[in-house]
Amino acid sequence: MANKSSTSTKFDAPLSHTTNKATHNRDQFFVWREFVWGAIAGAFGEGMMHPIDTIKTRIQSQVLLSGSQSQKSIVQMVRTVWVADGLRGFYRGIAPGITGSLATGATYFGFIESTKKWIEESHPNLGGHWAHFIAGAVGDTLGSFVYVPCEVMKQRMQVQGSSNSWNSAIMKDKMQMKSGAEMYGYYTGMFQAGHSIWKEQGLKGLYAGYWSTLARDVPFAGLMVMFYEALKDLTEKGRQKWAPNFHVDGSMEGLILGGLAGGFSAYLTTPLDVIKTRLQVQGSSTSYNGWLDAMNKIWKTEGAKGMFRGSIPRITWYIPASALTFMAVEFLREQFNKKLDEGNMQEVTSLSIEKPKSSFKEVA
């Protein structure tokens, strides 16, 4: 009897330790749930703010499409879209937009949280805002392989509007191409757009402006998470100093701080966004031969005003879009992470109790 008891004790401790260690190693650095929360939040933010993005895209691409320096204001562009296509015109390209945001949101938040966990547990001396910047930049880069083709399709569909307005606009404004078909044909939907671009321009067409997209999104993604984490740290220090008993709701904090972080980052990277948009919209009528050529021509012909064209709708889009995205992520974390952690703990406890019993019976 004594032997049975001692044997059971002998197996119990190591097995419990091994089970916990295996579970810890499995989830040590890869925070899978953050990829899910990020995808949902990214799609949510894009879907809510897509009409503003449509206005921004059209404003930035006016010079390329019309060849005129006389540009429409935000209000005029809103009126133009509404008169030509109604509400539907504001939501052109939403399918590829949401698809791209699913991929980017997943890799962005998933990689950020996984990297933060890796730094905290393995390299605590590497912490700080630069670590957040790098994590955000790398996470966004990973999503770019899906995001960029979706962005190309989305922006071309945004500037087209309905088939009637696209064709009539080309005839009315005497755009710089011989016909709309020579620039690129009208896209009826996301899959038709992808197939058409692939057929006409191949992989190069789908990834038009890829490097300019990275040049915009890598600093933007890095700056946004860096600003967000810095604002969170500042808020936490202020709360501890002035209101230590005050509870801050994570969703509300994400809404406010995410909006501020997105607005700051959006304004600083507007010139990069203008270059990216022009390269992706131009199609086969190559007005710009690459990123540097686009930057030089825009600066020479339009100056600083041209480089920051569309900054107001860009900021107007990113403040609420970032706010909604971070709010959604914080909400999902608060609602589900605790439940998932409790479920994992119950699983570990169940395994550590059941396994020694099997060992005890075998020894018996």
CSV table of C-alpha atoms in Angstrom, one decimal:
chain,number,residue,atom,x,y,z
A,1,MET,CA,0.0,0.0,0.0
A,2,ALA,CA,2.8,2.3,0.9
A,3,ASN,CA,4.5,1.5,-2.4
A,4,LYS,CA,1.3,2.4,-4.3
A,5,SER,CA,1.0,5.7,-2.5
A,6,SER,CA,4.6,6.7,-3.0
A,7,THR,CA,4.5,5.8,-6.7
A,8,SER,CA,1.4,7.8,-7.2
A,9,THR,CA,3.1,10.8,-5.6
A,10,LYS,CA,6.2,10.3,-7.7
A,11,PHE,CA,4.2,10.4,-10.9
A,12,ASP,CA,1.9,13.2,-9.9
A,13,ALA,CA,4.2,16.2,-9.6
A,14,PRO,CA,6.3,15.6,-12.7
A,15,LEU,CA,3.2,15.0,-14.8
A,16,SER,CA,1.5,18.1,-13.7
A,17,HIS,CA,4.7,20.1,-14.3
A,18,THR,CA,5.1,18.5,-17.8
A,19,THR,CA,1.5,19.3,-18.8
A,20,ASN,CA,1.7,22.9,-17.7
A,21,LYS,CA,5.1,23.2,-19.4
A,22,ALA,CA,3.7,21.7,-22.7
A,23,THR,CA,0.7,24.1,-22.6
A,24,HIS,CA,3.0,27.0,-21.9
A,25,ASN,CA,5.4,26.2,-24.7
A,26,ARG,CA,2.5,25.8,-27.1
A,27,ASP,CA,1.2,29.3,-26.4
A,28,GLN,CA,4.4,30.8,-25.3
A,29,PHE,CA,4.9,33.2,-28.2
A,30,PHE,CA,2.1,32.5,-30.8
A,31,VAL,CA,-1.0,34.3,-29.4
A,32,TRP,CA,-3.4,32.8,-31.9
A,33,ARG,CA,-6.5,34.6,-30.6
A,34,GLU,CA,-5.0,38.0,-31.4
A,35,PHE,CA,-4.9,37.0,-35.1
A,36,VAL,CA,-8.7,36.3,-34.9
A,37,TRP,CA,-9.5,39.5,-33.0
A,38,GLY,CA,-7.3,41.5,-35.4
A,39,ALA,CA,-9.0,40.1,-38.5
A,40,ILE,CA,-12.5,40.9,-37.1
A,41,ALA,CA,-11.5,44.3,-35.9
A,42,GLY,CA,-9.8,45.2,-39.2
A,43,ALA,CA,-12.8,44.2,-41.3
A,44,PHE,CA,-15.1,46.1,-39.0
A,45,GLY,CA,-13.1,49.3,-39.2
A,46,GLU,CA,-12.8,49.1,-43.0
A,47,GLY,CA,-16.5,48.4,-43.5
A,48,MET,CA,-17.6,51.3,-41.4
A,49,MET,CA,-15.3,53.8,-43.0
A,50,HIS,CA,-15.2,52.7,-46.6
A,51,PRO,CA,-17.2,55.7,-48.0
A,52,ILE,CA,-14.6,58.2,-46.7
A,53,ASP,CA,-11.8,56.1,-48.2
A,54,THR,CA,-13.6,56.3,-51.5
A,55,ILE,CA,-13.6,60.1,-51.4
A,56,LYS,CA,-10.0,60.2,-50.4
A,57,THR,CA,-9.0,57.9,-53.3
A,58,ARG,CA,-10.9,59.9,-55.8
A,59,ILE,CA,-9.4,63.2,-54.6
A,60,GLN,CA,-5.9,61.8,-54.8
A,61,SER,CA,-6.4,60.4,-58.3
A,62,GLN,CA,-8.0,63.5,-59.9
A,63,VAL,CA,-4.8,64.8,-61.5
A,64,LEU,CA,-4.0,61.5,-63.0
A,65,LEU,CA,-7.4,60.9,-64.4
A,66,SER,CA,-8.4,64.3,-65.6
A,67,GLY,CA,-5.0,66.0,-66.2
A,68,SER,CA,-6.3,69.2,-64.6
A,69,GLN,CA,-4.8,71.1,-61.7
A,70,SER,CA,-8.2,72.4,-60.8
A,71,GLN,CA,-9.3,70.0,-58.2
A,72,LYS,CA,-12.6,69.3,-56.5
A,73,SER,CA,-13.0,69.9,-52.8
A,74,ILE,CA,-14.2,67.2,-50.4
A,75,VAL,CA,-17.8,68.6,-50.5
A,76,GLN,CA,-17.7,68.8,-54.3
A,77,MET,CA,-16.4,65.2,-54.6
A,78,VAL,CA,-19.1,63.9,-52.2
A,79,ARG,CA,-21.7,65.6,-54.3
A,80,THR,CA,-20.2,64.3,-57.6
A,81,VAL,CA,-20.2,60.7,-56.3
A,82,TRP,CA,-23.8,61.0,-55.0
A,83,VAL,CA,-25.2,62.6,-58.1
A,84,ALA,CA,-23.5,60.0,-60.4
A,85,ASP,CA,-23.9,56.8,-58.5
A,86,GLY,CA,-25.9,57.5,-55.3
A,87,LEU,CA,-25.1,55.5,-52.1
A,88,ARG,CA,-23.7,52.6,-54.1
A,89,GLY,CA,-20.9,54.8,-55.4
A,90,PHE,CA,-19.5,55.3,-51.9
A,91,TYR,CA,-19.3,51.5,-51.4
A,92,ARG,CA,-17.6,50.5,-54.6
A,93,GLY,CA,-14.7,48.2,-53.9
A,94,ILE,CA,-15.8,47.3,-50.4
A,95,ALA,CA,-15.4,43.5,-51.0
A,96,PRO,CA,-11.6,43.6,-51.8
A,97,GLY,CA,-11.3,46.3,-49.1
A,98,ILE,CA,-12.7,44.1,-46.4
A,99,THR,CA,-10.7,41.1,-47.6
A,100,GLY,CA,-7.4,43.0,-47.4
A,101,SER,CA,-8.3,44.3,-44.0
A,102,LEU,CA,-9.0,40.8,-42.7
A,103,ALA,CA,-5.5,39.7,-43.7
A,104,THR,CA,-3.8,42.9,-42.5
A,105,GLY,CA,-5.7,43.1,-39.2
A,106,ALA,CA,-4.9,39.5,-38.4
A,107,THR,CA,-1.1,39.7,-39.0
A,108,TYR,CA,-0.9,43.2,-37.5
A,109,PHE,CA,-2.4,42.5,-34.1
A,110,GLY,CA,-1.4,38.9,-34.0
A,111,PHE,CA,2.3,39.6,-34.7
A,112,ILE,CA,2.3,42.6,-32.4
A,113,GLU,CA,1.0,40.7,-29.4
A,114,SER,CA,3.1,37.6,-30.1
A,115,THR,CA,6.2,39.8,-30.4
A,116,LYS,CA,5.4,41.6,-27.2
A,117,LYS,CA,5.0,38.3,-25.4
A,118,TRP,CA,8.3,37.1,-26.8
A,119,ILE,CA,10.1,40.2,-25.8
A,120,GLU,CA,8.6,40.2,-22.3
A,121,GLU,CA,9.5,36.5,-21.6
A,122,SER,CA,12.7,36.0,-23.5
A,123,HIS,CA,14.3,39.4,-24.0
A,124,PRO,CA,12.9,41.8,-21.3
A,125,ASN,CA,15.7,44.3,-22.0
A,126,LEU,CA,14.5,44.9,-25.5
A,127,GLY,CA,11.2,46.4,-24.5
A,128,GLY,CA,10.1,49.9,-25.3
A,129,HIS,CA,8.5,51.9,-28.1
A,130,TRP,CA,11.0,50.9,-30.7
A,131,ALA,CA,10.0,47.3,-30.1
A,132,HIS,CA,6.4,48.2,-30.7
A,133,PHE,CA,7.3,50.1,-33.9
A,134,ILE,CA,9.2,47.1,-35.3
A,135,ALA,CA,6.4,44.6,-34.3
A,136,GLY,CA,3.7,46.7,-36.0
A,137,ALA,CA,5.8,47.3,-39.1
A,138,VAL,CA,6.7,43.6,-39.6
A,139,GLY,CA,3.1,42.5,-38.9
A,140,ASP,CA,1.8,44.9,-41.5
A,141,THR,CA,4.4,43.7,-44.0
A,142,LEU,CA,3.3,40.1,-43.6
A,143,GLY,CA,-0.3,41.1,-44.4
A,144,SER,CA,0.8,43.1,-47.5
A,145,PHE,CA,1.0,39.9,-49.7
A,146,VAL,CA,-2.8,39.7,-49.5
A,147,TYR,CA,-3.6,43.4,-48.8
A,148,VAL,CA,-1.9,45.0,-51.9
A,149,PRO,CA,-3.7,43.1,-54.6
A,150,CYS,CA,-7.0,43.8,-52.7
A,151,GLU,CA,-6.0,47.5,-52.5
A,152,VAL,CA,-5.3,47.7,-56.2
A,153,MET,CA,-8.8,46.2,-57.0
A,154,LYS,CA,-10.5,48.3,-54.4
A,155,GLN,CA,-9.0,51.6,-55.5
A,156,ARG,CA,-9.7,51.0,-59.2
A,157,MET,CA,-13.3,50.1,-58.4
A,158,GLN,CA,-13.6,53.2,-56.2
A,159,VAL,CA,-12.5,55.7,-59.0
A,160,GLN,CA,-14.8,53.9,-61.5
A,161,GLY,CA,-18.1,54.3,-59.7
A,162,SER,CA,-20.9,52.8,-61.9
A,163,SER,CA,-20.3,51.7,-65.5
A,164,ASN,CA,-22.3,54.7,-66.8
A,165,SER,CA,-20.5,57.3,-64.8
A,166,TRP,CA,-17.1,55.8,-65.6
A,167,ASN,CA,-17.7,55.9,-69.4
A,168,SER,CA,-19.4,59.3,-69.4
A,169,ALA,CA,-16.7,60.8,-67.2
A,170,ILE,CA,-14.0,59.7,-69.7
A,171,MET,CA,-16.0,61.3,-72.6
A,172,LYS,CA,-16.9,64.4,-70.7
A,173,ASP,CA,-13.6,65.4,-69.1
A,174,LYS,CA,-11.5,64.2,-72.0
A,175,MET,CA,-9.1,62.3,-69.8
A,176,GLN,CA,-5.5,61.6,-70.8
A,177,MET,CA,-6.2,58.2,-72.2
A,178,LYS,CA,-7.7,57.5,-75.6
A,179,SER,CA,-10.5,55.5,-74.1
A,180,GLY,CA,-11.4,54.0,-70.7
A,181,ALA,CA,-10.9,50.5,-72.1
A,182,GLU,CA,-7.2,51.3,-72.9
A,183,MET,CA,-6.6,52.4,-69.3
A,184,TYR,CA,-8.5,49.3,-68.0
A,185,GLY,CA,-12.0,48.0,-68.5
A,186,TYR,CA,-14.8,48.4,-66.1
A,187,TYR,CA,-14.8,45.9,-63.2
A,188,THR,CA,-18.1,44.4,-62.2
A,189,GLY,CA,-16.8,42.8,-59.0
A,190,MET,CA,-13.8,41.7,-57.0
A,191,PHE,CA,-13.1,38.4,-58.7
A,192,GLN,CA,-13.7,39.8,-62.2
A,193,ALA,CA,-11.4,42.7,-61.4
A,194,GLY,CA,-8.7,40.3,-60.2
A,195,HIS,CA,-9.0,38.1,-63.2
A,196,SER,CA,-9.0,41.1,-65.6
A,197,ILE,CA,-5.9,42.7,-64.0
A,198,TRP,CA,-4.1,39.3,-64.0
A,199,LYS,CA,-5.0,38.7,-67.7
A,200,GLU,CA,-3.9,42.2,-68.8
A,201,GLN,CA,-0.9,42.9,-66.6
A,202,GLY,CA,-0.1,39.7,-64.8
A,203,LEU,CA,1.3,39.6,-61.3
A,204,LYS,CA,2.9,43.0,-61.9
A,205,GLY,CA,-0.6,44.6,-62.3
A,206,LEU,CA,-2.0,43.0,-59.1
A,207,TYR,CA,1.0,44.1,-57.1
A,208,ALA,CA,1.2,47.6,-58.7
A,209,GLY,CA,2.6,50.0,-56.2
A,210,TYR,CA,3.7,47.2,-53.9
A,211,TRP,CA,6.9,48.9,-52.7
A,212,SER,CA,5.1,52.3,-52.4
A,213,THR,CA,2.5,50.5,-50.3
A,214,LEU,CA,5.2,49.1,-48.0
A,215,ALA,CA,6.9,52.5,-48.0
A,216,ARG,CA,3.6,54.0,-46.7
A,217,ASP,CA,2.3,51.2,-44.5
A,218,VAL,CA,5.5,50.0,-42.7
A,219,PRO,CA,6.1,53.5,-41.1
A,220,PHE,CA,2.3,54.0,-40.6
A,221,ALA,CA,1.8,50.6,-38.9
A,222,GLY,CA,4.9,51.1,-36.8
A,223,LEU,CA,4.0,54.7,-35.8
A,224,MET,CA,0.4,53.8,-35.0
A,225,VAL,CA,1.2,51.0,-32.6
A,226,MET,CA,4.1,53.0,-31.1
A,227,PHE,CA,1.8,56.0,-30.5
A,228,TYR,CA,-1.0,53.8,-29.2
A,229,GLU,CA,1.3,52.0,-26.6
A,230,ALA,CA,2.9,55.4,-25.7
A,231,LEU,CA,-0.5,56.9,-25.1
A,232,LYS,CA,-1.6,53.9,-23.1
A,233,ASP,CA,1.5,54.2,-20.9
A,234,LEU,CA,0.9,57.9,-20.4
A,235,THR,CA,-2.8,57.3,-19.6
A,236,GLU,CA,-1.9,54.6,-17.1
A,237,LYS,CA,0.7,56.8,-15.3
A,238,GLY,CA,-1.8,59.7,-15.2
A,239,ARG,CA,-4.5,57.4,-13.8
A,240,GLN,CA,-2.2,56.0,-11.1
A,241,LYS,CA,-1.1,59.5,-10.1
A,242,TRP,CA,-4.5,61.3,-10.2
A,243,ALA,CA,-7.2,58.7,-9.9
A,244,PRO,CA,-5.8,55.3,-8.7
A,245,ASN,CA,-9.2,53.9,-7.9
A,246,PHE,CA,-10.7,54.9,-11.3
A,247,HIS,CA,-11.4,51.9,-13.6
A,248,VAL,CA,-10.6,52.5,-17.3
A,249,ASP,CA,-12.8,50.6,-19.7
A,250,GLY,CA,-10.6,48.9,-22.2
A,251,SER,CA,-13.0,49.4,-25.1
A,252,MET,CA,-13.3,53.1,-24.4
A,253,GLU,CA,-9.6,53.5,-24.0
A,254,GLY,CA,-9.1,51.7,-27.3
A,255,LEU,CA,-11.6,54.0,-29.0
A,256,ILE,CA,-10.0,57.2,-27.9
A,257,LEU,CA,-6.3,56.3,-28.0
A,258,GLY,CA,-6.6,54.3,-31.2
A,259,GLY,CA,-8.2,57.3,-32.9
A,260,LEU,CA,-5.5,59.6,-31.8
A,261,ALA,CA,-2.7,57.2,-32.8
A,262,GLY,CA,-4.3,56.6,-36.2
A,263,GLY,CA,-4.8,60.3,-36.9
A,264,PHE,CA,-1.2,61.2,-36.0
A,265,SER,CA,0.2,58.4,-38.1
A,266,ALA,CA,-2.1,59.1,-41.1
A,267,TYR,CA,-1.1,62.7,-41.4
A,268,LEU,CA,2.6,62.0,-41.2
A,269,THR,CA,2.4,59.4,-44.0
A,270,THR,CA,0.0,61.2,-46.4
A,271,PRO,CA,2.7,61.9,-49.0
A,272,LEU,CA,3.5,58.2,-49.2
A,273,ASP,CA,-0.2,57.5,-49.6
A,274,VAL,CA,-0.5,59.9,-52.5
A,275,ILE,CA,2.3,58.2,-54.4
A,276,LYS,CA,0.9,54.7,-53.7
A,277,THR,CA,-2.6,55.8,-54.9
A,278,ARG,CA,-1.3,57.3,-58.2
A,279,LEU,CA,0.8,54.3,-59.0
A,280,GLN,CA,-2.1,51.8,-58.4
A,281,VAL,CA,-4.8,53.8,-60.2
A,282,GLN,CA,-2.8,54.6,-63.4
A,283,GLY,CA,-3.1,51.1,-64.9
A,284,SER,CA,-1.3,50.6,-68.2
A,285,SER,CA,-1.2,54.3,-69.0
A,286,THR,CA,2.1,54.8,-67.1
A,287,SER,CA,2.3,58.4,-66.1
A,288,TYR,CA,4.8,57.5,-63.4
A,289,ASN,CA,7.7,55.1,-63.8
A,290,GLY,CA,8.0,53.8,-60.2
A,291,TRP,CA,8.0,55.3,-56.8
A,292,LEU,CA,10.9,57.8,-57.1
A,293,ASP,CA,9.6,59.1,-60.4
A,294,ALA,CA,6.1,59.6,-59.0
A,295,MET,CA,7.5,61.5,-56.0
A,296,ASN,CA,9.7,63.7,-58.2
A,297,LYS,CA,6.9,64.5,-60.6
A,298,ILE,CA,4.3,65.2,-58.0
A,299,TRP,CA,6.7,67.5,-56.1
A,300,LYS,CA,7.8,69.4,-59.2
A,301,THR,CA,4.3,69.9,-60.6
A,302,GLU,CA,2.2,70.2,-57.5
A,303,GLY,CA,4.6,70.9,-54.6
A,304,ALA,CA,3.8,70.3,-51.0
A,305,LYS,CA,0.1,70.8,-51.6
A,306,GLY,CA,0.2,67.8,-54.0
A,307,MET,CA,2.1,65.6,-51.6
A,308,PHE,CA,-0.5,66.2,-48.9
A,309,ARG,CA,-3.5,66.1,-51.2
A,310,GLY,CA,-6.3,64.1,-49.6
A,311,SER,CA,-4.8,64.5,-46.1
A,312,ILE,CA,-8.0,65.7,-44.5
A,313,PRO,CA,-10.2,62.8,-45.8
A,314,ARG,CA,-7.3,60.4,-45.0
A,315,ILE,CA,-7.2,61.7,-41.4
A,316,THR,CA,-11.0,61.8,-41.3
A,317,TRP,CA,-10.9,58.1,-42.3
A,318,TYR,CA,-8.2,56.9,-40.1
A,319,ILE,CA,-9.2,58.6,-36.8
A,320,PRO,CA,-12.6,56.7,-36.6
A,321,ALA,CA,-11.3,53.6,-38.5
A,322,SER,CA,-8.4,53.2,-36.0
A,323,ALA,CA,-10.6,54.1,-33.1
A,324,LEU,CA,-13.2,51.4,-34.1
A,325,THR,CA,-10.5,48.9,-34.8
A,326,PHE,CA,-8.7,49.2,-31.5
A,327,MET,CA,-12.0,49.4,-29.7
A,328,ALA,CA,-13.1,46.2,-31.3
A,329,VAL,CA,-9.9,44.5,-30.4
A,330,GLU,CA,-10.0,45.6,-26.8
A,331,PHE,CA,-13.6,44.6,-26.5
A,332,LEU,CA,-12.9,41.1,-27.9
A,333,ARG,CA,-10.0,40.7,-25.5
A,334,GLU,CA,-12.1,41.7,-22.5
A,335,GLN,CA,-15.0,39.5,-23.5
A,336,PHE,CA,-13.3,36.3,-24.6
A,337,ASN,CA,-9.7,36.1,-23.4
A,338,LYS,CA,-10.7,35.5,-19.8
A,339,LYS,CA,-13.1,32.8,-20.8
A,340,LEU,CA,-10.6,31.1,-23.0
A,341,ASP,CA,-7.9,31.3,-20.3
A,342,GLU,CA,-10.3,29.8,-17.8
A,343,GLY,CA,-11.1,27.0,-20.3
A,344,ASN,CA,-7.4,26.3,-20.7
A,345,MET,CA,-6.8,26.2,-17.0
A,346,GLN,CA,-9.7,23.7,-16.5
A,347,GLU,CA,-8.2,21.5,-19.3
A,348,VAL,CA,-4.8,21.6,-17.6
A,349,THR,CA,-6.2,20.8,-14.2
A,350,SER,CA,-8.3,17.9,-15.7
A,351,LEU,CA,-5.2,16.4,-17.4
A,352,SER,CA,-3.0,16.7,-14.2
A,353,ILE,CA,-5.7,14.9,-12.2
A,354,GLU,CA,-6.6,12.1,-14.6
A,355,LYS,CA,-3.1,11.1,-15.7
A,356,PRO,CA,-1.8,10.2,-12.2
A,357,LYS,CA,-4.8,7.9,-11.8
A,358,SER,CA,-3.8,6.0,-14.9
A,359,SER,CA,-0.3,5.7,-13.6
A,360,PHE,CA,-1.6,4.5,-10.2
A,361,LYS,CA,-3.7,1.8,-11.8
A,362,GLU,CA,-0.8,0.6,-13.9
A,363,VAL,CA,1.5,0.3,-10.9
A,364,ALA,CA,-1.3,-1.4,-8.9
